[in-house]
mmCIF file of C-alpha atoms (C1' of nucleotides) in Angstrom:
data_model
loop_
_atom_site.group_PDB
_atom_site.id
_atom_site.type_symbol
_atom_site.label_atom_id
_atom_site.label_comp_id
_atom_site.label_asym_id
_atom_site.label_seq_id
_atom_site.Cartn_x
_atom_site.Cartn_y
_atom_site.Cartn_z
ATOM 1 C CA MET A 11 193.833 -77.971 214.670
ATOM 2 C CA GLU A 12 196.142 -77.827 217.651
ATOM 3 C CA SER A 13 198.906 -76.298 215.626
ATOM 4 C CA PHE A 14 196.664 -73.311 215.136
ATOM 5 C CA GLN A 15 197.129 -72.414 218.754
ATOM 6 C CA ARG A 16 199.818 -69.983 217.874
ATOM 7 C CA PHE A 17 198.663 -66.551 216.915
ATOM 8 C CA GLY A 18 196.807 -66.939 220.156
ATOM 9 C CA MET A 19 197.301 -63.253 220.581
ATOM 10 C CA LEU A 20 194.075 -62.853 218.852
ATOM 11 C CA THR A 21 192.032 -64.644 221.378
ATOM 12 C CA GLY A 22 191.987 -63.329 224.897
ATOM 13 C CA PRO A 23 189.910 -60.530 226.494
ATOM 14 C CA GLY A 24 188.599 -58.461 223.614
ATOM 15 C CA LYS A 25 184.982 -58.409 222.650
ATOM 16 C CA ALA A 26 184.663 -61.601 220.696
ATOM 17 C CA ASP A 27 185.444 -60.080 217.360
ATOM 18 C CA GLU A 28 183.770 -62.547 215.128
ATOM 19 C CA ALA A 29 183.174 -65.130 217.803
ATOM 20 C CA GLU A 30 183.954 -67.824 215.350
ATOM 21 C CA GLU A 31 186.364 -70.073 217.089
ATOM 22 C CA ASN A 32 186.372 -67.930 220.113
ATOM 23 C CA THR A 33 184.108 -70.431 221.725
ATOM 24 C CA VAL A 34 186.705 -73.051 221.110
ATOM 25 C CA MET A 35 189.859 -71.080 221.642
ATOM 26 C CA ALA A 36 188.898 -68.493 224.212
ATOM 27 C CA ARG A 37 191.227 -68.665 227.172
ATOM 28 C CA ALA A 38 192.965 -71.646 225.733
ATOM 29 C CA PRO A 39 195.774 -72.710 228.020
ATOM 30 C CA ARG A 40 198.792 -70.648 227.069
ATOM 31 C CA THR A 41 201.050 -73.588 227.725
ATOM 32 C CA ASP A 42 200.792 -75.214 224.352
ATOM 33 C CA TRP A 43 201.458 -72.553 221.866
ATOM 34 C CA ASP A 44 204.951 -72.237 220.739
ATOM 35 C CA PRO A 45 205.766 -68.575 220.158
ATOM 36 C CA TYR A 46 207.385 -69.258 216.841
ATOM 37 C CA ALA A 47 206.311 -72.718 215.879
ATOM 38 C CA ASP A 48 207.154 -73.947 212.428
ATOM 39 C CA GLY A 49 204.243 -74.319 210.140
ATOM 40 C CA CYS A 50 201.944 -72.010 212.010
ATOM 41 C CA PRO A 51 199.409 -71.079 209.339
ATOM 42 C CA SER A 52 199.107 -67.509 210.502
ATOM 43 C CA ARG A 53 202.831 -66.996 210.390
ATOM 44 C CA GLU A 54 202.951 -68.337 206.891
ATOM 45 C CA VAL A 55 200.231 -65.987 205.779
ATOM 46 C CA LEU A 56 201.964 -63.059 207.415
ATOM 47 C CA ASP A 57 205.260 -63.988 205.818
ATOM 48 C CA ARG A 58 203.624 -64.289 202.436
ATOM 49 C CA ILE A 59 201.714 -61.021 202.430
ATOM 50 C CA GLY A 60 204.550 -59.234 204.160
ATOM 51 C CA ASP A 61 206.759 -59.675 201.158
ATOM 52 C CA LYS A 62 207.148 -56.979 198.620
ATOM 53 C CA TRP A 63 205.006 -58.068 195.699
ATOM 54 C CA THR A 64 202.461 -60.684 196.684
ATOM 55 C CA VAL A 65 199.694 -58.293 197.575
ATOM 56 C CA LEU A 66 200.221 -56.243 194.441
ATOM 57 C CA VAL A 67 200.188 -59.273 192.171
ATOM 58 C CA LEU A 68 197.118 -60.663 193.870
ATOM 59 C CA GLY A 69 195.385 -57.314 193.610
ATOM 60 C CA GLU A 70 196.172 -56.894 189.960
ATOM 61 C CA LEU A 71 194.892 -60.363 189.152
ATOM 62 C CA ALA A 72 191.803 -59.889 191.282
ATOM 63 C CA GLU A 73 191.079 -56.750 189.381
ATOM 64 C CA SER A 74 191.893 -57.788 185.865
ATOM 65 C CA GLY A 75 190.880 -61.419 185.965
ATOM 66 C CA THR A 76 193.699 -62.709 183.811
ATOM 67 C CA ARG A 77 197.058 -61.299 182.876
ATOM 68 C CA ARG A 78 200.031 -62.429 180.887
ATOM 69 C CA TYR A 79 203.482 -62.331 182.379
ATOM 70 C CA THR A 80 204.627 -59.270 180.496
ATOM 71 C CA ALA A 81 201.393 -57.417 181.176
ATOM 72 C CA LEU A 82 201.888 -57.972 184.886
ATOM 73 C CA ARG A 83 205.442 -56.812 184.611
ATOM 74 C CA ARG A 84 204.343 -53.573 183.001
ATOM 75 C CA LYS A 85 201.568 -53.049 185.508
ATOM 76 C CA LEU A 86 203.753 -53.620 188.532
ATOM 77 C CA ASP A 87 206.244 -51.044 187.515
ATOM 78 C CA GLY A 88 209.596 -51.671 189.069
ATOM 79 C CA VAL A 89 209.313 -55.387 189.642
ATOM 80 C CA SER A 90 212.238 -57.399 188.414
ATOM 81 C CA GLU A 91 211.671 -60.514 186.368
ATOM 82 C CA LYS A 92 213.170 -62.523 189.143
ATOM 83 C CA MET A 93 210.810 -61.218 191.786
ATOM 84 C CA LEU A 94 207.748 -61.442 189.595
ATOM 85 C CA THR A 95 208.471 -65.037 188.694
ATOM 86 C CA GLN A 96 209.297 -65.902 192.279
ATOM 87 C CA THR A 97 206.108 -64.309 193.564
ATOM 88 C CA LEU A 98 203.938 -65.938 190.942
ATOM 89 C CA ARG A 99 205.477 -69.350 191.588
ATOM 90 C CA ALA A 100 204.871 -69.067 195.314
ATOM 91 C CA LEU A 101 201.285 -68.007 194.727
ATOM 92 C CA GLU A 102 200.775 -70.826 192.267
ATOM 93 C CA ARG A 103 202.223 -73.359 194.653
ATOM 94 C CA ASP A 104 199.889 -72.181 197.376
ATOM 95 C CA GLY A 105 196.888 -72.500 195.099
ATOM 96 C CA LEU A 106 196.141 -68.789 195.103
ATOM 97 C CA VAL A 107 196.958 -68.237 191.451
ATOM 98 C CA ARG A 108 196.572 -70.472 188.412
ATOM 99 C CA ARG A 109 199.177 -70.547 185.689
ATOM 100 C CA THR A 110 198.232 -71.609 182.194
ATOM 101 C CA VAL A 111 200.823 -72.243 179.505
ATOM 102 C CA HIS A 112 199.495 -72.040 175.976
ATOM 103 C CA PRO A 113 201.599 -74.234 173.716
ATOM 104 C CA GLU A 114 202.233 -71.667 171.034
ATOM 105 C CA VAL A 115 205.124 -69.895 169.450
ATOM 106 C CA PRO A 116 205.895 -67.450 170.846
ATOM 107 C CA PRO A 117 204.839 -68.825 174.216
ATOM 108 C CA ARG A 118 201.878 -67.331 176.025
ATOM 109 C CA VAL A 119 201.437 -67.780 179.751
ATOM 110 C CA GLU A 120 198.414 -66.507 181.571
ATOM 111 C CA TYR A 121 197.890 -66.001 185.253
ATOM 112 C CA GLU A 122 194.576 -65.772 186.998
ATOM 113 C CA ILE A 123 193.481 -65.670 190.595
ATOM 114 C CA THR A 124 191.831 -68.813 191.937
ATOM 115 C CA GLU A 125 188.694 -69.021 194.076
ATOM 116 C CA LEU A 126 190.936 -69.610 197.050
ATOM 117 C CA GLY A 127 193.085 -66.644 196.168
ATOM 118 C CA ALA A 128 190.016 -64.469 195.883
ATOM 119 C CA THR A 129 188.995 -65.288 199.451
ATOM 120 C CA LEU A 130 192.199 -63.687 200.666
ATOM 121 C CA ARG A 131 190.977 -60.334 199.430
ATOM 122 C CA GLU A 132 188.551 -59.961 202.291
ATOM 123 C CA PRO A 133 191.097 -59.930 205.123
ATOM 124 C CA LEU A 134 193.400 -57.818 202.985
ATOM 125 C CA VAL A 135 190.624 -55.305 202.536
ATOM 126 C CA ALA A 136 190.178 -55.246 206.300
ATOM 127 C CA LEU A 137 193.840 -54.418 206.628
ATOM 128 C CA LYS A 138 193.651 -51.722 204.006
ATOM 129 C CA ASN A 139 190.633 -50.225 205.685
ATOM 130 C CA TRP A 140 192.484 -50.150 208.978
ATOM 131 C CA SER A 141 195.355 -48.320 207.371
ATOM 132 C CA MET A 142 193.035 -45.809 205.781
ATOM 133 C CA ARG A 143 191.188 -45.202 208.992
ATOM 134 C CA HIS A 144 194.154 -45.027 211.321
ATOM 135 C CA MET A 145 197.269 -44.148 209.428
ATOM 136 C CA ASP A 146 196.918 -40.482 210.236
ATOM 137 C CA GLU A 147 197.008 -41.366 213.927
ATOM 138 C CA VAL A 148 200.075 -43.488 213.364
ATOM 139 C CA LEU A 149 201.747 -40.674 211.485
ATOM 140 C CA GLU A 150 200.881 -38.246 214.232
ATOM 141 C CA ALA A 151 202.211 -40.567 216.920
ATOM 142 C CA ARG A 152 205.361 -41.001 214.931
ATOM 143 C CA ALA A 153 205.863 -37.269 214.533
ATOM 144 C CA ALA A 154 205.287 -36.726 218.258
ATOM 145 C CA TYR A 155 207.751 -39.451 219.113
ATOM 146 C CA ASP A 156 210.420 -38.029 216.833
ATOM 147 C CA ARG A 157 209.833 -34.505 218.039
ATOM 148 C CA GLU A 158 210.321 -35.578 221.624
ATOM 149 C CA ARG A 159 213.337 -37.644 220.767
ATOM 150 C CA ASP A 160 214.950 -34.693 219.028
ATOM 151 C CA THR A 161 214.108 -32.390 221.900
ATOM 152 C CA ALA A 162 215.673 -34.820 224.326
ATOM 153 C CA ALA A 163 218.765 -35.010 222.177
ATOM 154 C CA GLN A 164 219.035 -31.220 222.123
ATOM 155 C CA GLY A 165 218.406 -30.064 225.658
ATOM 156 C CA MET B 1 193.900 -39.227 200.334
ATOM 157 C CA GLU B 2 195.477 -39.559 196.937
ATOM 158 C CA SER B 3 198.473 -41.347 198.335
ATOM 159 C CA PHE B 4 196.143 -44.081 199.442
ATOM 160 C CA GLN B 5 195.523 -44.988 195.850
ATOM 161 C CA ARG B 6 198.089 -47.678 196.028
ATOM 162 C CA PHE B 7 196.924 -50.983 197.338
ATOM 163 C CA GLY B 8 194.367 -50.401 194.650
ATOM 164 C CA MET B 9 194.348 -54.108 194.222
ATOM 165 C CA LEU B 10 191.624 -54.134 196.722
ATOM 166 C CA THR B 11 189.209 -52.140 194.715
ATOM 167 C CA GLY B 12 188.085 -53.462 191.407
ATOM 168 C CA PRO B 13 185.380 -56.017 190.476
ATOM 169 C CA GLY B 14 184.674 -58.190 193.512
ATOM 170 C CA LYS B 15 181.514 -57.926 195.444
ATOM 171 C CA ALA B 16 181.939 -54.769 197.461
ATOM 172 C CA ASP B 17 183.467 -56.397 200.486
ATOM 173 C CA GLU B 18 182.627 -53.819 203.042
ATOM 174 C CA ALA B 19 181.580 -51.136 200.640
ATOM 175 C CA GLU B 20 183.207 -48.574 202.822
ATOM 176 C CA GLU B 21 185.252 -46.477 200.540
ATOM 177 C CA ASN B 22 184.304 -48.531 197.600
ATOM 178 C CA THR B 23 181.965 -45.770 196.616
ATOM 179 C CA VAL B 24 184.873 -43.411 196.595
ATOM 180 C CA MET B 25 187.594 -45.598 195.216
ATOM 181 C CA ALA B 26 185.778 -48.033 192.990
ATOM 182 C CA ARG B 27 187.263 -47.999 189.526
ATOM 183 C CA ALA B 28 189.620 -45.240 190.376
ATOM 184 C CA PRO B 29 191.767 -44.445 187.382
ATOM 185 C CA ARG B 30 194.712 -46.773 187.503
ATOM 186 C CA THR B 31 196.984 -44.064 186.217
ATOM 187 C CA ASP B 32 197.831 -42.458 189.511
ATOM 188 C CA TRP B 33 198.872 -45.211 191.753
ATOM 189 C CA ASP B 34 202.492 -45.893 191.902
ATOM 190 C CA PRO B 35 203.037 -49.612 192.291
ATOM 191 C CA TYR B 36 205.480 -49.149 195.095
ATOM 192 C CA ALA B 37 205.057 -45.621 196.280
ATOM 193 C CA ASP B 38 206.912 -44.548 199.367
ATOM 194 C CA GLY B 39 204.768 -43.900 202.336
ATOM 195 C CA CYS B 40 201.830 -45.939 201.184
ATOM 196 C CA PRO B 41 200.034 -46.654 204.448
ATOM 197 C CA SER B 42 199.061 -50.157 203.462
ATOM 198 C CA ARG B 43 202.600 -51.041 202.586
ATOM 199 C CA GLU B 44 203.792 -49.747 205.912
ATOM 200 C CA VAL B 45 201.241 -51.842 207.734
ATOM 201 C CA LEU B 46 202.176 -54.900 205.724
ATOM 202 C CA ASP B 47 205.845 -54.342 206.390
ATOM 203 C CA ARG B 48 205.211 -53.918 210.082
ATOM 204 C CA ILE B 49 203.042 -56.983 210.627
ATOM 205 C CA GLY B 50 205.126 -59.012 208.225
ATOM 206 C CA ASP B 51 208.105 -58.785 210.524
ATOM 207 C CA LYS B 52 208.931 -61.537 212.898
ATOM 208 C CA TRP B 53 207.745 -60.287 216.288
ATOM 209 C CA THR B 54 205.255 -57.427 215.977
ATOM 210 C CA VAL B 55 202.141 -59.547 215.871
ATOM 211 C CA LEU B 56 203.297 -61.685 218.767
ATOM 212 C CA VAL B 57 204.140 -58.702 220.955
ATOM 213 C CA LEU B 58 200.866 -57.026 220.100
ATOM 214 C CA GLY B 59 198.978 -60.206 220.826
ATOM 215 C CA GLU B 60 200.649 -60.764 224.149
ATOM 216 C CA LEU B 61 199.943 -57.203 225.236
ATOM 217 C CA ALA B 62 196.374 -57.358 223.986
ATOM 218 C CA GLU B 63 195.881 -60.448 226.046
ATOM 219 C CA SER B 64 197.686 -59.548 229.210
ATOM 220 C CA GLY B 65 197.015 -55.819 229.346
ATOM 221 C CA THR B 66 200.415 -54.861 230.682
ATOM 222 C CA ARG B 67 203.764 -56.583 230.696
ATOM 223 C CA ARG B 68 207.247 -55.758 231.842
ATOM 224 C CA TYR B 69 210.159 -56.136 229.489
ATOM 225 C CA THR B 70 211.468 -59.310 231.030
ATOM 226 C CA ALA B 71 208.032 -60.862 231.239
ATOM 227 C CA LEU B 72 207.593 -60.268 227.519
ATOM 228 C CA ARG B 73 210.967 -61.760 226.863
ATOM 229 C CA ARG B 74 210.042 -64.906 228.710
ATOM 230 C CA LYS B 75 206.670 -65.162 227.028
ATOM 231 C CA LEU B 76 208.035 -64.708 223.532
ATOM 232 C CA ASP B 77 210.461 -67.515 223.856
ATOM 233 C CA GLY B 78 213.343 -67.156 221.478
ATOM 234 C CA VAL B 79 213.245 -63.420 220.969
ATOM 235 C CA SER B 80 216.588 -61.688 221.364
ATOM 236 C CA GLU B 81 216.862 -58.573 223.486
ATOM 237 C CA LYS B 82 217.729 -56.635 220.404
ATOM 238 C CA MET B 83 214.654 -57.683 218.475
ATOM 239 C CA LEU B 84 212.314 -57.269 221.403
ATOM 240 C CA THR B 85 213.548 -53.751 222.050
ATOM 241 C CA GLN B 86 213.470 -52.900 218.378
ATOM 242 C CA THR B 87 209.932 -54.194 217.992
ATOM 243 C CA LEU B 88 208.687 -52.406 221.093
ATOM 244 C CA ARG B 89 210.299 -49.144 220.025
ATOM 245 C CA ALA B 90 208.730 -49.323 216.604
ATOM 246 C CA LEU B 91 205.324 -50.049 218.131
ATOM 247 C CA GLU B 92 205.748 -47.230 220.608
ATOM 248 C CA ARG B 93 206.757 -44.813 217.896
ATOM 249 C CA ASP B 94 203.682 -45.748 215.893
ATOM 250 C CA GLY B 95 201.434 -45.171 218.880
ATOM 251 C CA LEU B 96 200.378 -48.797 219.103
ATOM 252 C CA VAL B 97 202.052 -49.486 222.418
ATOM 253 C CA ARG B 98 202.676 -47.279 225.447
ATOM 254 C CA ARG B 99 205.926 -47.500 227.394
ATOM 255 C CA THR B 100 206.016 -46.429 231.000
ATOM 256 C CA VAL B 101 209.259 -46.095 232.924
ATOM 257 C CA HIS B 102 208.866 -46.244 236.673
ATOM 258 C CA PRO B 103 211.693 -44.277 238.285
ATOM 259 C CA GLU B 104 212.742 -46.925 240.737
ATOM 260 C CA VAL B 105 215.780 -48.976 241.551
ATOM 261 C CA PRO B 106 215.925 -51.461 240.012
ATOM 262 C CA PRO B 107 214.159 -49.947 237.013
ATOM 263 C CA ARG B 108 210.728 -51.138 236.050
ATOM 264 C CA VAL B 109 209.373 -50.585 232.555
ATOM 265 C CA GLU B 110 205.876 -51.540 231.592
ATOM 266 C CA TYR B 111 204.349 -51.930 228.171
ATOM 267 C CA GLU B 112 200.694 -51.810 227.354
ATOM 268 C CA ILE B 113 198.693 -51.750 224.180
ATOM 269 C CA THR B 114 197.058 -48.433 223.293
ATOM 270 C CA GLU B 115 193.525 -47.880 222.052
ATOM 271 C CA LEU B 116 194.944 -47.460 218.589
ATOM 272 C CA GLY B 117 196.954 -50.634 218.917
ATOM 273 C CA ALA B 118 193.859 -52.500 220.000
ATOM 274 C CA THR B 119 192.045 -51.508 216.816
ATOM 275 C CA LEU B 120 194.634 -53.410 214.817
ATOM 276 C CA ARG B 121 193.438 -56.631 216.373
ATOM 277 C CA GLU B 122 190.327 -56.716 214.244
ATOM 278 C CA PRO B 123 192.026 -56.958 210.855
ATOM 279 C CA LEU B 124 194.575 -59.325 212.328
ATOM 280 C CA VAL B 125 191.775 -61.546 213.524
ATOM 281 C CA ALA B 126 190.357 -61.496 210.016
ATOM 282 C CA LEU B 127 193.706 -62.692 208.755
ATOM 283 C CA LYS B 128 193.942 -65.382 211.383
ATOM 284 C CA ASN B 129 190.444 -66.561 210.569
ATOM 285 C CA TRP B 130 191.354 -66.780 206.930
ATOM 286 C CA SER B 131 194.357 -68.901 207.744
ATOM 287 C CA MET B 132 192.279 -71.184 209.924
ATOM 288 C CA ARG B 133 189.632 -71.580 207.295
ATOM 289 C CA HIS B 134 191.854 -72.024 204.292
ATOM 290 C CA MET B 135 195.267 -73.213 205.307
ATOM 291 C CA ASP B 136 194.365 -76.816 204.681
ATOM 292 C CA GLU B 137 193.577 -75.911 201.086
ATOM 293 C CA VAL B 138 196.872 -74.097 200.791
ATOM 294 C CA LEU B 139 198.715 -77.084 202.199
ATOM 295 C CA GLU B 140 196.920 -79.382 199.813
ATOM 296 C CA ALA B 141 197.722 -77.154 196.842
ATOM 297 C CA ARG B 142 201.303 -77.065 197.937
ATOM 298 C CA ALA B 143 201.526 -80.826 198.228
ATOM 299 C CA ALA B 144 199.944 -81.261 194.823
ATOM 300 C CA TYR B 145 202.352 -78.780 193.280
ATOM 301 C CA ASP B 146 205.379 -80.472 194.812
ATOM 302 C CA ARG B 147 204.152 -83.912 193.860
ATOM 303 C CA GLU B 148 203.775 -82.857 190.255
ATOM 304 C CA ARG B 149 207.108 -81.121 190.250
ATOM 305 C CA ASP B 150 208.823 -84.226 191.557
ATOM 306 C CA THR B 151 207.047 -86.394 189.019
ATOM 307 C CA ALA B 152 208.157 -84.105 186.235
ATOM 308 C CA ALA B 153 211.707 -84.228 187.506
ATOM 309 C CA GLN B 154 211.616 -88.027 187.518
ATOM 310 C CA GLY B 155 210.094 -89.094 184.297
ATOM 311 C "C1'" DC C 17 216.315 -54.664 235.441
ATOM 312 C "C1'" DG C 18 216.239 -52.964 231.087
ATOM 313 C "C1'" DG C 19 218.432 -51.904 228.007
ATOM 314 C "C1'" DT C 20 222.947 -50.432 224.062
ATOM 315 C "C1'" DA C 21 226.733 -51.460 221.126
ATOM 316 C "C1'" DT C 22 229.078 -54.458 218.225
ATOM 317 C "C1'" DC C 23 229.744 -57.967 215.142
ATOM 318 C "C1'" DC C 24 228.184 -61.484 212.209
ATOM 319 C "C1'" DT C 25 225.093 -64.528 209.293
ATOM 320 C "C1'" DA C 26 221.315 -65.426 206.379
ATOM 321 C "C1'" DA C 27 217.713 -64.006 203.731
ATOM 322 C "C1'" DT C 28 215.607 -60.632 200.540
ATOM 323 C "C1'" DC C 29 215.774 -58.047 196.715
ATOM 324 C "C1'" DG C 30 217.376 -56.192 192.409
ATOM 325 C "C1'" DA C 31 220.328 -55.702 188.028
ATOM 326 C "C1'" DT C 32 222.278 -57.970 184.374
ATOM 327 C "C1'" DA C 33 223.075 -61.504 181.118
ATOM 328 C "C1'" DC C 34 221.560 -65.384 178.838
ATOM 329 C "C1'" DT C 35 217.996 -69.210 176.866
ATOM 330 C "C1'" DG C 36 214.061 -72.471 174.952
ATOM 331 C "C1'" DC D 25 207.612 -64.203 175.222
ATOM 332 C "C1'" DA D 26 208.603 -65.967 179.373
ATOM 333 C "C1'" DG D 27 211.466 -67.138 181.704
ATOM 334 C "C1'" DT D 28 216.693 -68.988 184.337
ATOM 335 C "C1'" DA D 29 221.210 -68.106 186.270
ATOM 336 C "C1'" DT D 30 224.329 -65.407 188.597
ATOM 337 C "C1'" DC D 31 226.114 -61.837 191.272
ATOM 338 C "C1'" DG D 32 226.146 -57.997 194.343
ATOM 339 C "C1'" DA D 33 223.838 -54.787 197.575
ATOM 340 C "C1'" DT D 34 220.869 -54.166 201.324
ATOM 341 C "C1'" DT D 35 218.391 -55.566 205.238
ATOM 342 C "C1'" DA D 36 216.505 -58.469 208.955
ATOM 343 C "C1'" DG D 37 217.762 -61.015 212.476
ATOM 344 C "C1'" DG D 38 220.648 -63.039 216.199
ATOM 345 C "C1'" DA D 39 224.777 -63.828 219.666
ATOM 346 C "C1'" DT D 40 227.540 -61.713 222.695
ATOM 347 C "C1'" DA D 41 229.366 -58.273 225.684
ATOM 348 C "C1'" DC D 42 228.821 -54.389 228.202
ATOM 349 C "C1'" DC D 43 226.286 -50.183 230.752
ATOM 350 C "C1'" DG D 44 223.149 -46.924 233.874
#
DNA sequence: CGGTATCCTAATCGATACTG
DNA sequence: CAGTATCGATTAGGATACCG
């Protein structure tokens, strides 16, 4: 579990958010977390959900239970075949989505979210809730920043 | 709030995770969320935290309270000046980090996390906790997938 | 010290064409 | 139907040099 040290940003002062591994990690020596260590689980999760389609695919499958390739493609309007396939393969490889090929003609391939994949919804919901609660503040801050920047550029 | 419809993946069946806006959004008509709408708050958040340094900078500032530019640079070993500046500017613009220039010679610039920025820690912790709880399963799934792929390639 | 400016590479993403 | 393969555009990211 030592490799989990990274992402240590989330320990520290702060009021023991869930106090789950805070007991273990709190004030862990900063010396042994590599700022950008390979294989850091948190980084991998961030990279995965930071991409363009993962969250949408996961959400659609969470909602609909099972979808065929073409149905997904229609639902996620604008996704290219390449990106959809790539996203689905990555999710399948990570055990978040199950792919079932039905040996028929024409071929039928169904995708469904796994138990593991479903557990990812919770933290994603937390993120969505944050954005719903605070995005207006972000937008306001952004507008203020730009206003000031423009003013500075002018006068 | 209509523009928040996207990310609708997180409504749907599923056992009312926090049941916060589930009452409002649950089973919202799927017709009016654009799969990749511009300005979707959730997408913006995902894009921001999906980048390489945001979460690390935020974490360091959450932990240390205040840091000077160079101190951050040392802490986040491997970050280029360009990326550090870029990340800090983006965070400042979004109101997540405050930048204070002390008019001295030599210049001293301090960065600290804002109240708003601090609120982002909670969902990030949720994400980190997920990765700590489930990354072994992901790794296992991945190994299984690769093993099977290699076997298929062989025989 | 705390940045910009410039140039460059590598990765991401998408459009198109083709296939079992 | 459910993909691959290929190519080109865009973007993220980094190395280096210079500036107030």
